[in-house]
Amino acid sequence: MNATERRAPHPIQLPRPRDIIHTEGEARRAVEVGRTRLLIAAAVLAVAFLVVAYRLVNVGLWQQDGKVNVAAIEATPAAAERGDIVDRNGIVLATNLVTASLFAIPEQIIDAGDAADRLAPFLTDMTRGEIEAKLRSDKAFVWLKRNLTPRQHSQILRLGVPGLDFKTDSRRVYPQGGLGAHVVGFTDIDNNGLAGIEQSFDDVLRTGYEPVRLSIDLRIQHILREELARAMAAFNGIGATGLTLDTQTGEVLALVSLPDFDPNLAGMAPEIARFNRATLGVYEMGSTFKVFNTAMALDRGAVELADRYDARTPIKINGFTITDFKPKNRWLSVPEIFVYSSNIGSAKMAQDVGTAAQQDFFRRLGMFQRSSIELPETGTPTLPSPWRPINTMTIAYGHGIAVTPVHLAVGVAAVVNGGIMRPATLIKRQPGQIPDGERIISTETSAAMRELLRLVVRAGTGRPADAPGYLVGGKTGTADKQAGRGYSENSVLASFVGTFPMSAPRYVILAMIDEPKPNAASHGYATGGWVAAPVIRNVVERMAPLLGIEPIEDTLVPDAASALLIAASTAE
Amino acid sequence: MTAYARDDTSAMSRWWWTVDRWSLAAVGGLVFIGAILILAASPAVSTRLGLDGFALARRHFFLLPVAALLIFGLSFLGPRGVRRMATIGFLLSLALTAWTLVAGAEINGARRWIGLAGFSLQPSEFLKPTFAVATAWLLAARPDGRRLAGGVMAAGLLALILFVLLRQPDLGMSLLVAATWSAQVFLAGLPWFWVIVLAAMGAASLVGAYVAFPHVALRIDGFIDPSGTDTYQIDRSLEAFANGGLFGRGPGEGDVKLHLPDAHSDFIFAVAGEEFGIVACLIIVTLFAFLLLRGFGRLFGETSPFVRIAAAGLLIDLGLQALINMSSALHLVPTKGMTLPFISYGGSSLLATSITVGMLLALSRRRAGMGMP
């Protein structure tokens, strides 16, 4: 090798003599063995990597039964601080409190007996024996007490027992207590939603980025709850429920079910208190259903306002008798049937409409399925099966079909708001998010219904609901509750569904008292008019000023409906 | 790519045209992913250790240029240079590893670490790659056909190393060194009869470890029958993969790192799964598989037994470590403290891995005489 060769442009290193194998045959054999062995090693490694890759996909995306877990493809959101729940004005209904939780590493406890002695005075909900048993457990980790109070925390910290430690925890708190409890719901100790919005919006709340803003107005919620509780106490009822609905948007401003409970102590609440009557309970609503029957009959053209029906004799059908509560024993016009709440007249109107049309109408009113309100606790309506002519007649006055109070309020809102059905929601709707809804009756029928509803309060069974100046309209209902196979006369569901202001109804308010007992002030009556209608009056008078609705002089409003009734009566 | 003309004969140019650039790219990818994952996983661990949040991440980032320099510098060597470097390194790290038994700091019941100029060092990490090269030398060196002598010497060295490592005790490292050594002997052409004898011995020593070390028995029992044992770590790890889904919760959004003490090292793969998803994990698996299989592929045309056995040993050392780490996070094998090369936090591990890859790149560079049987 000379100098020129050394600088030759060959970017390679020459093999060194010691690496060159001496004999041709041995070399060839050695290289071949080497290649085979390399191939084996490479194959083993490749298989190992494939196993890892397969396992990765398996663990991440497949469930144990071997199906693709579609939910797993999306990442599970990280456990952030659970989001708040606030009312439409931003008032907090559910939030978190940072607390300390006490746990023990039993292995590190030096003297379990002594530690239990020292802890017992501060952990008052456990006996000394229970504490010691936990400290002696053979687990690596035991909870002693979740969510200590700051006082307990500092006291136990000062004990200085080795093997005890605290974990920062988060406790769900409901500053409004029982107010809105059935809407908000509650969580378990690990903050998993178990009921109400806490459950139905669990996924959203877990991400914790934004509070869930409800349609509830806490002020209205408070008013409705207070008035319902007052009526329930006055008439010694076993329960009460009600809601306030915005007829233009479907937003629920208040939703009450009594008795209620404190979600901060949900575990201690009896089942009856946790039961949401407004959305889960299904009831035969009684005469409030005449709102739907009359609207249906008018809208189908089956009857006109001036038509009259013979209400002199009870209807006997299939061994069942349909009577009126306060019989007028004469022919009644359609407005009279509605205002005096005649079962006989209503049943005959339904007959004229027919079963198929009635089914269609109630289906479009959403009465055939569970309400779309955003709670896990929603009841399925009970419908007649088969749907015979007698059912058509009883449904006319609200028997033989059972729906939730939400179904009733949503239906009434559609009847009075110009005929547009919008599903109820518990989530605040921004102006652009209001659904178009579905037309169920004409604007003319809706206008006629508004007049008839106003008439009930001005001159019919609903007079106690009249809040002067706010043009309240509505319909009473007094449904006999089923007792065994028949109906009980003594246990009723007294209700009133009101709406105001009647000139352009903005709100529907429903109040129902379960099993009210007559009292002296009601002259022995426990009907919707005596029990539930005053609730509506009080609620309207208290909520209208808050919502900026000004009272007007009733006399200044042309009252076509009264004229209608007078005309109908005098025409007799 | 063509920063250097083919007729440029400077050292850099020669390196550029002979080094395996694809493997280099794969290593770069792994280092990059590792840096991101350290940022994600280590703050939780730092905080737990009472350090400033980014203390561990800073240490890792401080070592990254050193690692790059090691890879780059070593890859300039020729086979003979690698052999020399590795032999010196092997003797040095063997001595230091033995020294841990005398002066090592005891951490978690084992003495694996020694203090060195303000840093703590795990010398056994450096033993792995240098021993692989030394073994290759012994197995390939056979002037005058004295083949057996090299093999016997290699076996003797292995026994010595295992003796030291088991005294620390460091069973994982022992297993890795023994497995790599066995694979190298196999690749060197050990007759099948002896392969079987060796495998039987390996199985016997695993049973021996099960009997001799109660904590090993506990782990293996727990793997075979999870009921009744504390499966907290592995449950959290598997949960992390399930939580991450395909694309993960996003950087920093995971919480497995808050629950696992070794989230930044032994369980970093779970952090990757939770925050970056299955797809990112598959990319990591693919990068390792690519590095390994490409390395093996290049050895098929290799005529020098030393280069073949040494490079294969380094590859297997790297690959086994990655496989064991990922498999234990996925509950395919019992949990065994082992870092994921380039990705886990750990200074000694990072530097040792860099030495491994540096020597590997040096050995896999194109030389004359390749491709001819």
mmCIF file of N, CA and C in Angstrom, chain A residues 7-19 21-22 26 28 30-31 33-43 45-46 48-57 59-61 72-79 140 167 209, chain B residues 6 9 14 18 78-80 137 142 186-187 189-192 195 230 238 241-249 253 255 269 278 281-282 285 288-289 292-293 296 299-301 303-305 308 312 316 323 326-327 330-332 365 367-368:
data_model
loop_
_atom_site.group_PDB
_atom_site.id
_atom_site.type_symbol
_atom_site.label_atom_id
_atom_site.label_comp_id
_atom_site.label_asym_id
_atom_site.label_seq_id
_atom_site.Cartn_x
_atom_site.Cartn_y
_atom_site.Cartn_z
ATOM 1 N N ARG A 7 -5.369 7.200 0.224
ATOM 2 C CA ARG A 7 -6.347 8.291 0.143
ATOM 3 C C ARG A 7 -7.448 8.004 -0.878
ATOM 4 N N ALA A 8 -7.443 6.827 -1.413
ATOM 5 C CA ALA A 8 -8.466 6.501 -2.416
ATOM 6 C C ALA A 8 -9.854 6.697 -1.820
ATOM 7 N N PRO A 9 -10.799 7.179 -2.650
ATOM 8 C CA PRO A 9 -12.130 7.495 -2.110
ATOM 9 C C PRO A 9 -12.959 6.244 -1.814
ATOM 10 N N HIS A 10 -12.477 5.424 -0.905
ATOM 11 C CA HIS A 10 -13.281 4.265 -0.521
ATOM 12 C C HIS A 10 -13.664 4.389 0.942
ATOM 13 N N PRO A 11 -14.887 4.718 1.226
ATOM 14 C CA PRO A 11 -15.309 4.918 2.615
ATOM 15 C C PRO A 11 -15.505 3.581 3.326
ATOM 16 N N ILE A 12 -14.633 2.674 3.112
ATOM 17 C CA ILE A 12 -14.795 1.369 3.735
ATOM 18 C C ILE A 12 -13.514 0.987 4.437
ATOM 19 N N GLN A 13 -13.685 0.104 5.404
ATOM 20 C CA GLN A 13 -12.509 -0.373 6.113
ATOM 21 C C GLN A 13 -12.205 -1.766 5.584
ATOM 22 N N LEU A 14 -10.984 -2.028 5.407
ATOM 23 C CA LEU A 14 -10.611 -3.339 4.888
ATOM 24 C C LEU A 14 -10.668 -4.352 6.020
ATOM 25 N N PRO A 15 -11.088 -5.567 5.714
ATOM 26 C CA PRO A 15 -11.117 -6.587 6.756
ATOM 27 C C PRO A 15 -9.716 -6.842 7.292
ATOM 28 N N ARG A 16 -9.645 -7.087 8.558
ATOM 29 C CA ARG A 16 -8.332 -7.311 9.153
ATOM 30 C C ARG A 16 -8.014 -8.790 9.108
ATOM 31 N N PRO A 17 -6.766 -9.089 8.979
ATOM 32 C CA PRO A 17 -6.370 -10.485 8.773
ATOM 33 C C PRO A 17 -6.939 -11.412 9.855
ATOM 34 N N ARG A 18 -7.037 -10.951 11.081
ATOM 35 C CA ARG A 18 -7.443 -11.875 12.139
ATOM 36 C C ARG A 18 -8.910 -12.264 12.038
ATOM 37 N N ASP A 19 -9.674 -11.447 11.308
ATOM 38 C CA ASP A 19 -11.088 -11.777 11.192
ATOM 39 C C ASP A 19 -11.360 -12.757 10.052
ATOM 40 N N ILE A 21 -11.359 -16.078 8.162
ATOM 41 C CA ILE A 21 -11.320 -17.462 8.624
ATOM 42 C C ILE A 21 -10.455 -18.285 7.668
ATOM 43 N N HIS A 22 -9.754 -19.209 8.260
ATOM 44 C CA HIS A 22 -8.660 -19.837 7.511
ATOM 45 C C HIS A 22 -9.118 -20.775 6.415
ATOM 46 N N GLU A 26 -14.740 -24.772 6.450
ATOM 47 C CA GLU A 26 -15.137 -24.453 7.823
ATOM 48 C C GLU A 26 -15.865 -23.123 7.857
ATOM 49 N N ARG A 28 -17.522 -21.604 5.450
ATOM 50 C CA ARG A 28 -18.848 -21.683 4.845
ATOM 51 C C ARG A 28 -19.846 -22.290 5.842
ATOM 52 N N ALA A 30 -19.623 -22.488 9.119
ATOM 53 C CA ALA A 30 -19.824 -21.604 10.275
ATOM 54 C C ALA A 30 -20.814 -20.495 9.918
ATOM 55 N N VAL A 31 -20.651 -19.927 8.740
ATOM 56 C CA VAL A 31 -21.540 -18.825 8.354
ATOM 57 C C VAL A 31 -22.966 -19.329 8.208
ATOM 58 N N VAL A 33 -24.407 -21.985 9.718
ATOM 59 C CA VAL A 33 -24.962 -22.216 11.062
ATOM 60 C C VAL A 33 -25.345 -20.880 11.681
ATOM 61 N N GLY A 34 -24.448 -19.915 11.541
ATOM 62 C CA GLY A 34 -24.699 -18.587 12.106
ATOM 63 C C GLY A 34 -25.981 -17.986 11.563
ATOM 64 N N ARG A 35 -26.197 -18.145 10.234
ATOM 65 C CA ARG A 35 -27.401 -17.563 9.633
ATOM 66 C C ARG A 35 -28.662 -18.236 10.144
ATOM 67 N N THR A 36 -28.637 -19.563 10.214
ATOM 68 C CA THR A 36 -29.808 -20.288 10.708
ATOM 69 C C THR A 36 -30.138 -19.824 12.122
ATOM 70 N N ARG A 37 -29.104 -19.758 12.933
ATOM 71 C CA ARG A 37 -29.338 -19.380 14.337
ATOM 72 C C ARG A 37 -29.866 -17.942 14.428
ATOM 73 N N LEU A 38 -29.322 -17.051 13.585
ATOM 74 C CA LEU A 38 -29.808 -15.663 13.561
ATOM 75 C C LEU A 38 -31.298 -15.633 13.223
ATOM 76 N N LEU A 39 -31.645 -16.463 12.225
ATOM 77 C CA LEU A 39 -33.028 -16.497 11.778
ATOM 78 C C LEU A 39 -33.945 -16.941 12.921
ATOM 79 N N ILE A 40 -33.492 -17.982 13.644
ATOM 80 C CA ILE A 40 -34.301 -18.479 14.766
ATOM 81 C C ILE A 40 -34.478 -17.379 15.816
ATOM 82 N N ALA A 41 -33.368 -16.740 16.179
ATOM 83 C CA ALA A 41 -33.425 -15.695 17.210
ATOM 84 C C ALA A 41 -34.334 -14.550 16.770
ATOM 85 N N ALA A 42 -34.182 -14.138 15.503
ATOM 86 C CA ALA A 42 -34.984 -13.028 15.003
ATOM 87 C C ALA A 42 -36.460 -13.393 15.014
ATOM 88 N N ALA A 43 -36.760 -14.642 14.644
ATOM 89 C CA ALA A 43 -38.166 -15.065 14.616
ATOM 90 C C ALA A 43 -38.756 -15.039 16.018
ATOM 91 N N LEU A 45 -37.846 -13.211 18.564
ATOM 92 C CA LEU A 45 -38.045 -11.816 18.992
ATOM 93 C C LEU A 45 -39.253 -11.193 18.286
ATOM 94 N N ALA A 46 -39.377 -11.496 16.982
ATOM 95 C CA ALA A 46 -40.497 -10.917 16.234
ATOM 96 C C ALA A 46 -41.818 -11.376 16.822
ATOM 97 N N ALA A 48 -42.331 -12.300 19.876
ATOM 98 C CA ALA A 48 -42.500 -11.635 21.174
ATOM 99 C C ALA A 48 -43.069 -10.226 20.989
ATOM 100 N N PHE A 49 -42.577 -9.508 20.007
ATOM 101 C CA PHE A 49 -43.098 -8.150 19.775
ATOM 102 C C PHE A 49 -44.554 -8.192 19.322
ATOM 103 N N LEU A 50 -44.880 -9.190 18.492
ATOM 104 C CA LEU A 50 -46.270 -9.302 18.050
ATOM 105 C C LEU A 50 -47.186 -9.588 19.230
ATOM 106 N N VAL A 51 -46.712 -10.440 20.144
ATOM 107 C CA VAL A 51 -47.522 -10.746 21.331
ATOM 108 C C VAL A 51 -47.767 -9.472 22.135
ATOM 109 N N VAL A 52 -46.726 -8.670 22.317
ATOM 110 C CA VAL A 52 -46.874 -7.414 23.065
ATOM 111 C C VAL A 52 -47.883 -6.498 22.370
ATOM 112 N N ALA A 53 -47.772 -6.398 21.045
ATOM 113 C CA ALA A 53 -48.672 -5.512 20.306
ATOM 114 C C ALA A 53 -50.109 -6.000 20.420
ATOM 115 N N TYR A 54 -50.285 -7.335 20.296
ATOM 116 C CA TYR A 54 -51.628 -7.889 20.391
ATOM 117 C C TYR A 54 -52.222 -7.615 21.771
ATOM 118 N N ARG A 55 -51.404 -7.862 22.782
ATOM 119 C CA ARG A 55 -51.849 -7.664 24.167
ATOM 120 C C ARG A 55 -52.249 -6.197 24.421
ATOM 121 N N LEU A 56 -51.466 -5.313 23.822
ATOM 122 C CA LEU A 56 -51.710 -3.875 23.970
ATOM 123 C C LEU A 56 -53.100 -3.520 23.458
ATOM 124 N N VAL A 57 -53.404 -3.996 22.252
ATOM 125 C CA VAL A 57 -54.705 -3.704 21.653
ATOM 126 C C VAL A 57 -55.796 -4.381 22.480
ATOM 127 N N VAL A 59 -55.786 -5.227 25.738
ATOM 128 C CA VAL A 59 -55.998 -4.566 27.033
ATOM 129 C C VAL A 59 -56.701 -3.229 26.832
ATOM 130 N N GLY A 60 -56.300 -2.524 25.785
ATOM 131 C CA GLY A 60 -56.815 -1.170 25.611
ATOM 132 C C GLY A 60 -58.200 -1.114 25.011
ATOM 133 N N LEU A 61 -58.496 -2.011 24.090
ATOM 134 C CA LEU A 61 -59.708 -1.820 23.309
ATOM 135 C C LEU A 61 -60.732 -2.934 23.422
ATOM 136 N N ALA A 72 -63.999 2.326 24.649
ATOM 137 C CA ALA A 72 -62.587 2.395 25.008
ATOM 138 C C ALA A 72 -61.753 3.087 23.941
ATOM 139 N N ILE A 73 -62.302 3.178 22.723
ATOM 140 C CA ILE A 73 -61.523 3.808 21.662
ATOM 141 C C ILE A 73 -61.280 5.269 22.015
ATOM 142 N N GLU A 74 -62.323 5.878 22.552
ATOM 143 C CA GLU A 74 -62.163 7.228 23.067
ATOM 144 C C GLU A 74 -61.514 7.136 24.439
ATOM 145 N N ALA A 75 -60.624 8.022 24.728
ATOM 146 C CA ALA A 75 -59.999 8.019 26.039
ATOM 147 C C ALA A 75 -61.045 8.337 27.106
ATOM 148 N N THR A 76 -60.941 7.671 28.231
ATOM 149 C CA THR A 76 -61.786 8.017 29.364
ATOM 150 C C THR A 76 -61.260 9.336 29.927
ATOM 151 N N PRO A 77 -62.125 10.316 30.130
ATOM 152 C CA PRO A 77 -61.598 11.594 30.613
ATOM 153 C C PRO A 77 -60.916 11.435 31.964
ATOM 154 N N ALA A 78 -59.891 12.191 32.144
ATOM 155 C CA ALA A 78 -59.170 12.129 33.416
ATOM 156 C C ALA A 78 -60.070 12.589 34.551
ATOM 157 N N ALA A 79 -59.800 12.066 35.720
ATOM 158 C CA ALA A 79 -60.614 12.420 36.876
ATOM 159 C C ALA A 79 -60.246 13.821 37.341
ATOM 160 N N ALA A 140 -53.172 -4.270 52.590
ATOM 161 C CA ALA A 140 -52.071 -3.309 52.517
ATOM 162 C C ALA A 140 -52.554 -1.898 52.844
ATOM 163 N N LYS A 167 -55.360 11.315 52.910
ATOM 164 C CA LYS A 167 -55.368 11.530 51.470
ATOM 165 C C LYS A 167 -56.305 12.696 51.214
ATOM 166 N N TYR A 209 -64.942 20.652 33.396
ATOM 167 C CA TYR A 209 -64.494 21.894 32.767
ATOM 168 C C TYR A 209 -65.473 23.032 33.009
ATOM 169 N N ARG B 6 -20.440 11.687 -2.058
ATOM 170 C CA ARG B 6 -19.885 10.343 -1.930
ATOM 171 C C ARG B 6 -18.369 10.329 -2.041
ATOM 172 N N THR B 9 -13.961 12.305 1.543
ATOM 173 C CA THR B 9 -13.372 11.225 2.328
ATOM 174 C C THR B 9 -13.078 11.635 3.767
ATOM 175 N N ARG B 14 -17.330 9.643 5.793
ATOM 176 C CA ARG B 14 -17.218 8.195 5.802
ATOM 177 C C ARG B 14 -18.241 7.604 6.787
ATOM 178 N N THR B 18 -21.515 5.149 5.934
ATOM 179 C CA THR B 18 -21.435 3.748 6.343
ATOM 180 C C THR B 18 -22.360 3.411 7.511
ATOM 181 N N GLY B 78 -14.200 1.222 14.838
ATOM 182 C CA GLY B 78 -14.269 0.006 14.029
ATOM 183 C C GLY B 78 -14.450 -1.165 14.970
ATOM 184 N N PRO B 79 -14.617 -2.381 14.429
ATOM 185 C CA PRO B 79 -14.819 -3.547 15.291
ATOM 186 C C PRO B 79 -13.714 -3.694 16.335
ATOM 187 N N ARG B 80 -12.483 -3.439 15.919
ATOM 188 C CA ARG B 80 -11.404 -3.606 16.887
ATOM 189 C C ARG B 80 -11.490 -2.561 18.004
ATOM 190 N N TRP B 137 -16.160 -11.729 21.819
ATOM 191 C CA TRP B 137 -14.733 -11.846 21.527
ATOM 192 C C TRP B 137 -14.235 -13.239 21.909
ATOM 193 N N ARG B 142 -10.629 -17.735 18.025
ATOM 194 C CA ARG B 142 -10.195 -19.128 18.047
ATOM 195 C C ARG B 142 -9.048 -19.329 17.066
ATOM 196 N N PHE B 186 -25.688 -19.554 21.724
ATOM 197 C CA PHE B 186 -26.534 -20.219 20.740
ATOM 198 C C PHE B 186 -26.188 -19.747 19.324
ATOM 199 N N LEU B 187 -26.047 -18.443 19.175
ATOM 200 C CA LEU B 187 -25.750 -17.873 17.857
ATOM 201 C C LEU B 187 -24.352 -18.277 17.399
ATOM 202 N N GLY B 189 -23.168 -21.015 17.507
ATOM 203 C CA GLY B 189 -23.200 -22.330 16.896
ATOM 204 C C GLY B 189 -23.058 -23.458 17.887
ATOM 205 N N LEU B 190 -23.451 -23.252 19.097
ATOM 206 C CA LEU B 190 -23.402 -24.312 20.099
ATOM 207 C C LEU B 190 -24.216 -25.502 19.606
ATOM 208 N N PRO B 191 -23.653 -26.711 19.688
ATOM 209 C CA PRO B 191 -24.406 -27.884 19.217
ATOM 210 C C PRO B 191 -25.739 -27.993 19.959
ATOM 211 N N TRP B 192 -26.750 -28.540 19.269
ATOM 212 C CA TRP B 192 -28.103 -28.579 19.812
ATOM 213 C C TRP B 192 -28.171 -29.296 21.148
ATOM 214 N N VAL B 195 -27.333 -26.911 23.655
ATOM 215 C CA VAL B 195 -28.393 -25.900 23.759
ATOM 216 C C VAL B 195 -29.467 -26.390 24.717
ATOM 217 N N ASP B 230 -51.521 -8.770 46.425
ATOM 218 C CA ASP B 230 -51.704 -7.352 46.190
ATOM 219 C C ASP B 230 -51.414 -7.048 44.717
ATOM 220 N N LEU B 238 -52.986 -1.729 34.013
ATOM 221 C CA LEU B 238 -53.920 -2.178 32.979
ATOM 222 C C LEU B 238 -55.049 -1.167 32.802
ATOM 223 N N PHE B 241 -54.077 1.637 30.479
ATOM 224 C CA PHE B 241 -54.190 1.369 29.038
ATOM 225 C C PHE B 241 -55.645 1.468 28.597
ATOM 226 N N ALA B 242 -56.544 0.925 29.423
ATOM 227 C CA ALA B 242 -57.965 0.963 29.066
ATOM 228 C C ALA B 242 -58.477 2.403 29.059
ATOM 229 N N ASN B 243 -58.007 3.202 30.019
ATOM 230 C CA ASN B 243 -58.455 4.591 30.094
ATOM 231 C C ASN B 243 -57.994 5.399 28.897
ATOM 232 N N GLY B 244 -56.806 5.071 28.405
ATOM 233 C CA GLY B 244 -56.222 5.890 27.349
ATOM 234 C C GLY B 244 -56.937 5.737 26.025
ATOM 235 N N GLY B 245 -57.493 4.524 25.762
ATOM 236 C CA GLY B 245 -58.125 4.305 24.475
ATOM 237 C C GLY B 245 -57.114 4.407 23.355
ATOM 238 N N LEU B 246 -57.611 4.710 22.162
ATOM 239 C CA LEU B 246 -56.729 4.736 20.991
ATOM 240 C C LEU B 246 -55.744 5.894 21.041
ATOM 241 N N PHE B 247 -56.225 7.059 21.414
ATOM 242 C CA PHE B 247 -55.388 8.246 21.275
ATOM 243 C C PHE B 247 -55.026 8.913 22.594
ATOM 244 N N GLY B 248 -55.438 8.305 23.694
ATOM 245 C CA GLY B 248 -54.996 8.800 24.990
ATOM 246 C C GLY B 248 -55.802 9.972 25.506
ATOM 247 N N ARG B 249 -55.572 10.252 26.797
ATOM 248 C CA ARG B 249 -56.273 11.361 27.422
ATOM 249 C C ARG B 249 -55.613 12.685 27.117
ATOM 250 N N GLU B 253 -52.672 14.462 31.278
ATOM 251 C CA GLU B 253 -54.045 14.287 31.746
ATOM 252 C C GLU B 253 -54.243 12.968 32.489
ATOM 253 N N ASP B 255 -53.709 9.797 35.292
ATOM 254 C CA ASP B 255 -53.460 9.806 36.727
ATOM 255 C C ASP B 255 -52.765 8.552 37.239
ATOM 256 N N PHE B 269 -44.471 2.784 30.395
ATOM 257 C CA PHE B 269 -45.270 2.338 29.253
ATOM 258 C C PHE B 269 -46.764 2.549 29.548
ATOM 259 N N ILE B 278 -53.119 3.873 22.774
ATOM 260 C CA ILE B 278 -52.620 2.604 22.239
ATOM 261 C C ILE B 278 -51.774 2.855 20.985
ATOM 262 N N CYS B 281 -48.335 3.715 21.887
ATOM 263 C CA CYS B 281 -47.647 2.537 22.410
ATOM 264 C C CYS B 281 -47.225 1.613 21.274
ATOM 265 N N LEU B 282 -48.121 1.467 20.301
ATOM 266 C CA LEU B 282 -47.783 0.614 19.156
ATOM 267 C C LEU B 282 -46.608 1.205 18.384
ATOM 268 N N VAL B 285 -43.562 0.142 20.299
ATOM 269 C CA VAL B 285 -43.284 -1.276 20.033
ATOM 270 C C VAL B 285 -42.662 -1.424 18.643
ATOM 271 N N PHE B 288 -38.978 -0.308 18.487
ATOM 272 C CA PHE B 288 -38.071 -1.311 19.050
ATOM 273 C C PHE B 288 -37.933 -2.510 18.113
ATOM 274 N N ALA B 289 -39.093 -2.980 17.613
ATOM 275 C CA ALA B 289 -39.067 -4.144 16.727
ATOM 276 C C ALA B 289 -38.256 -3.833 15.476
ATOM 277 N N LEU B 292 -34.526 -3.817 16.210
ATOM 278 C CA LEU B 292 -34.005 -5.163 16.415
ATOM 279 C C LEU B 292 -33.922 -5.956 15.113
ATOM 280 N N LEU B 293 -35.076 -5.965 14.401
ATOM 281 C CA LEU B 293 -35.123 -6.836 13.228
ATOM 282 C C LEU B 293 -34.221 -6.297 12.122
ATOM 283 N N PHE B 296 -30.757 -7.372 13.066
ATOM 284 C CA PHE B 296 -30.539 -8.787 12.728
ATOM 285 C C PHE B 296 -30.382 -8.967 11.234
ATOM 286 N N LEU B 299 -27.091 -8.410 9.966
ATOM 287 C CA LEU B 299 -26.075 -9.376 10.381
ATOM 288 C C LEU B 299 -26.044 -10.613 9.489
ATOM 289 N N PHE B 300 -27.085 -10.784 8.667
ATOM 290 C CA PHE B 300 -27.116 -11.988 7.828
ATOM 291 C C PHE B 300 -25.936 -12.056 6.875
ATOM 292 N N GLY B 301 -25.533 -10.882 6.391
ATOM 293 C CA GLY B 301 -24.419 -10.867 5.458
ATOM 294 C C GLY B 301 -23.069 -10.727 6.141
ATOM 295 N N THR B 303 -19.679 -11.590 7.857
ATOM 296 C CA THR B 303 -18.765 -12.741 7.819
ATOM 297 C C THR B 303 -17.950 -12.857 9.101
ATOM 298 N N SER B 304 -17.743 -11.761 9.777
ATOM 299 C CA SER B 304 -16.909 -11.829 10.974
ATOM 300 C C SER B 304 -17.727 -12.379 12.142
ATOM 301 N N PRO B 305 -17.344 -13.530 12.684
ATOM 302 C CA PRO B 305 -18.110 -14.099 13.796
ATOM 303 C C PRO B 305 -18.148 -13.142 14.972
ATOM 304 N N ARG B 308 -20.734 -10.498 14.334
ATOM 305 C CA ARG B 308 -22.083 -11.062 14.348
ATOM 306 C C ARG B 308 -22.541 -11.336 15.790
ATOM 307 N N ALA B 312 -25.293 -9.076 17.743
ATOM 308 C CA ALA B 312 -26.509 -9.796 18.116
ATOM 309 C C ALA B 312 -26.706 -9.730 19.631
ATOM 310 N N ILE B 316 -29.953 -8.212 21.425
ATOM 311 C CA ILE B 316 -30.797 -9.030 22.296
ATOM 312 C C ILE B 316 -30.893 -8.392 23.679
ATOM 313 N N LEU B 323 -38.738 -5.700 25.875
ATOM 314 C CA LEU B 323 -39.847 -6.658 25.902
ATOM 315 C C LEU B 323 -40.297 -6.933 27.333
ATOM 316 N N MET B 326 -42.179 -3.822 28.763
ATOM 317 C CA MET B 326 -43.526 -3.638 28.210
ATOM 318 C C MET B 326 -44.431 -4.779 28.639
ATOM 319 N N SER B 327 -43.885 -5.999 28.658
ATOM 320 C CA SER B 327 -44.712 -7.151 29.024
ATOM 321 C C SER B 327 -45.143 -7.088 30.480
ATOM 322 N N LEU B 330 -47.983 -4.808 30.885
ATOM 323 C CA LEU B 330 -49.204 -5.367 30.298
ATOM 324 C C LEU B 330 -49.608 -6.669 30.968
ATOM 325 N N HIS B 331 -48.931 -7.025 32.038
ATOM 326 C CA HIS B 331 -49.249 -8.232 32.793
ATOM 327 C C HIS B 331 -49.083 -9.496 31.964
ATOM 328 N N LEU B 332 -48.082 -9.498 31.093
ATOM 329 C CA LEU B 332 -47.760 -10.716 30.335
ATOM 330 C C LEU B 332 -46.730 -11.549 31.086
ATOM 331 N N ARG B 365 -21.777 -0.774 10.880
ATOM 332 C CA ARG B 365 -21.370 0.063 9.741
ATOM 333 C C ARG B 365 -20.853 -0.824 8.622
ATOM 334 N N ARG B 367 -18.626 -2.390 6.029
ATOM 335 C CA ARG B 367 -17.178 -2.542 5.873
ATOM 336 C C ARG B 367 -16.933 -3.413 4.665
ATOM 337 N N ALA B 368 -15.690 -3.373 4.191
ATOM 338 C CA ALA B 368 -15.333 -4.264 3.101
ATOM 339 C C ALA B 368 -15.459 -5.683 3.619
#
